Amino acid sequence: MTVLSPALGRAYFLLQAVAGAVWWAAVATVPAVREATLGGVPALPMAVLDVPLFVLTSALVAMGRRRAAHVLVPWILLITLVMVVYATVAGRAGWGAVLMIASTTASIGAAGLVLHGHLPGTALLRGPLGFRSAPAASTRTLLLATAAQIVVFWSLFLLVIPVPIALLEQRWSVHLELPVLLRVLGAVAIVPVSALGLWSAVTMTRLGEGTPLPAAMPHRLVVAGPYRWVRNPMAVAGISQGVGVGLALSSWAVVTYSVAGGLIWHLVVRPEEEADLASRFGADYSRYRAAVRTWLPGCAPFRGARRTQGPGTDQGRRGQRQAGRMRSARLTGLTGPAGPTVRPPPDVPVVRLASPSGVRLRVGEPFVEPRRANGRE
């Protein structure tokens, strides 16, 4: 049984049902919990709706009632929206909004496992957003496309999303001030991990003839540069950048967002990407995957061919041998006045030359003076 299975989804909903019951008990008995998670929201009317629709429905899904997930997930989404709006407007119940965001994210993933046997998003990666090789283009064009992708994605994931998260953390009164040393280390770390990301992207584009975007993947398996040490240096760089930004902003929420993004990438995107690489590059990728780790650099760099297609690689050598055999087969039965045909090496092209004396020459064969008609040489 795989880890990401319907059983794991049901186990999560059982945990959620128990946690929901404990939380409502704490709301009823501990004023500090009620204030931190509900603020001024009336507890009794909320409990009348939430206990059956959240606690009991989670328990039903855990017991195998799959259709209950169709009621549970929309309810969780509604409550999350209400709590986020309330916490933003009133500046209270921030921890309630945080807990509901976490519950929504986990519930959507668990519902995907229970209902479909896989996490949400997998179908998109196998369909319209699936992995495809990049169209033929010059290296300059591919580098420009990669640069544009870096600008867009870095701006989105390192600025447009983290800054509002840090501001909401303050507004919701859930901010936890981080030590100054951690903030400085985070700001400093952004520089080398960004350099790692740029190095990885340029290496993939130049040697792989593609871009980091799944819809324009490289044509060649790249195992040079940072890929000699770790299989996914761009993912390592991206997550590390997010963590560095979170530390620099003194925002535990941004750090959590970055780590959660890495976890989603690892569980949803990575399996599909590795399946695509295995189908395209076969044994070459299998050897590489067995020798190089996903996240942590190894003690020694990977030593292997830089590419799995083209001259000088396993597939290229097999193609050359096959082409040589075909050329040799075409020469079978061809003889000249000098005697039996001497086959040239497979890599030497065959060119027939005609002369006035009727001599047939082939490039790659030694020239032999033909016998004259009267028998004299």
PDB file of C-alpha atoms in Angstrom, residues 13 145 186 258 265 320 338 341:
ATOM      1  CA  PHE A  13     -10.398  12.915   8.654  1.00  0.00           C
ATOM      2  CA  ALA A 145      12.210  32.517 -22.131  1.00  0.00           C
ATOM      3  CA  GLY A 186      17.636  34.817   6.272  1.00  0.00           C
ATOM      4  CA  SER A 258       7.355  28.271   1.760  1.00  0.00           C
ATOM      5  CA  TRP A 265       5.695  20.202  -4.888  1.00  0.00           C
ATOM      6  CA  GLN A 320      25.657   4.882 -34.567  1.00  0.00           C
ATOM      7  CA  ALA A 338      40.300  -5.304 -58.177  1.00  0.00           C
ATOM      8  CA  THR A 341      34.749  -5.421 -51.766  1.00  0.00           C
TER       9      THR A 341
END
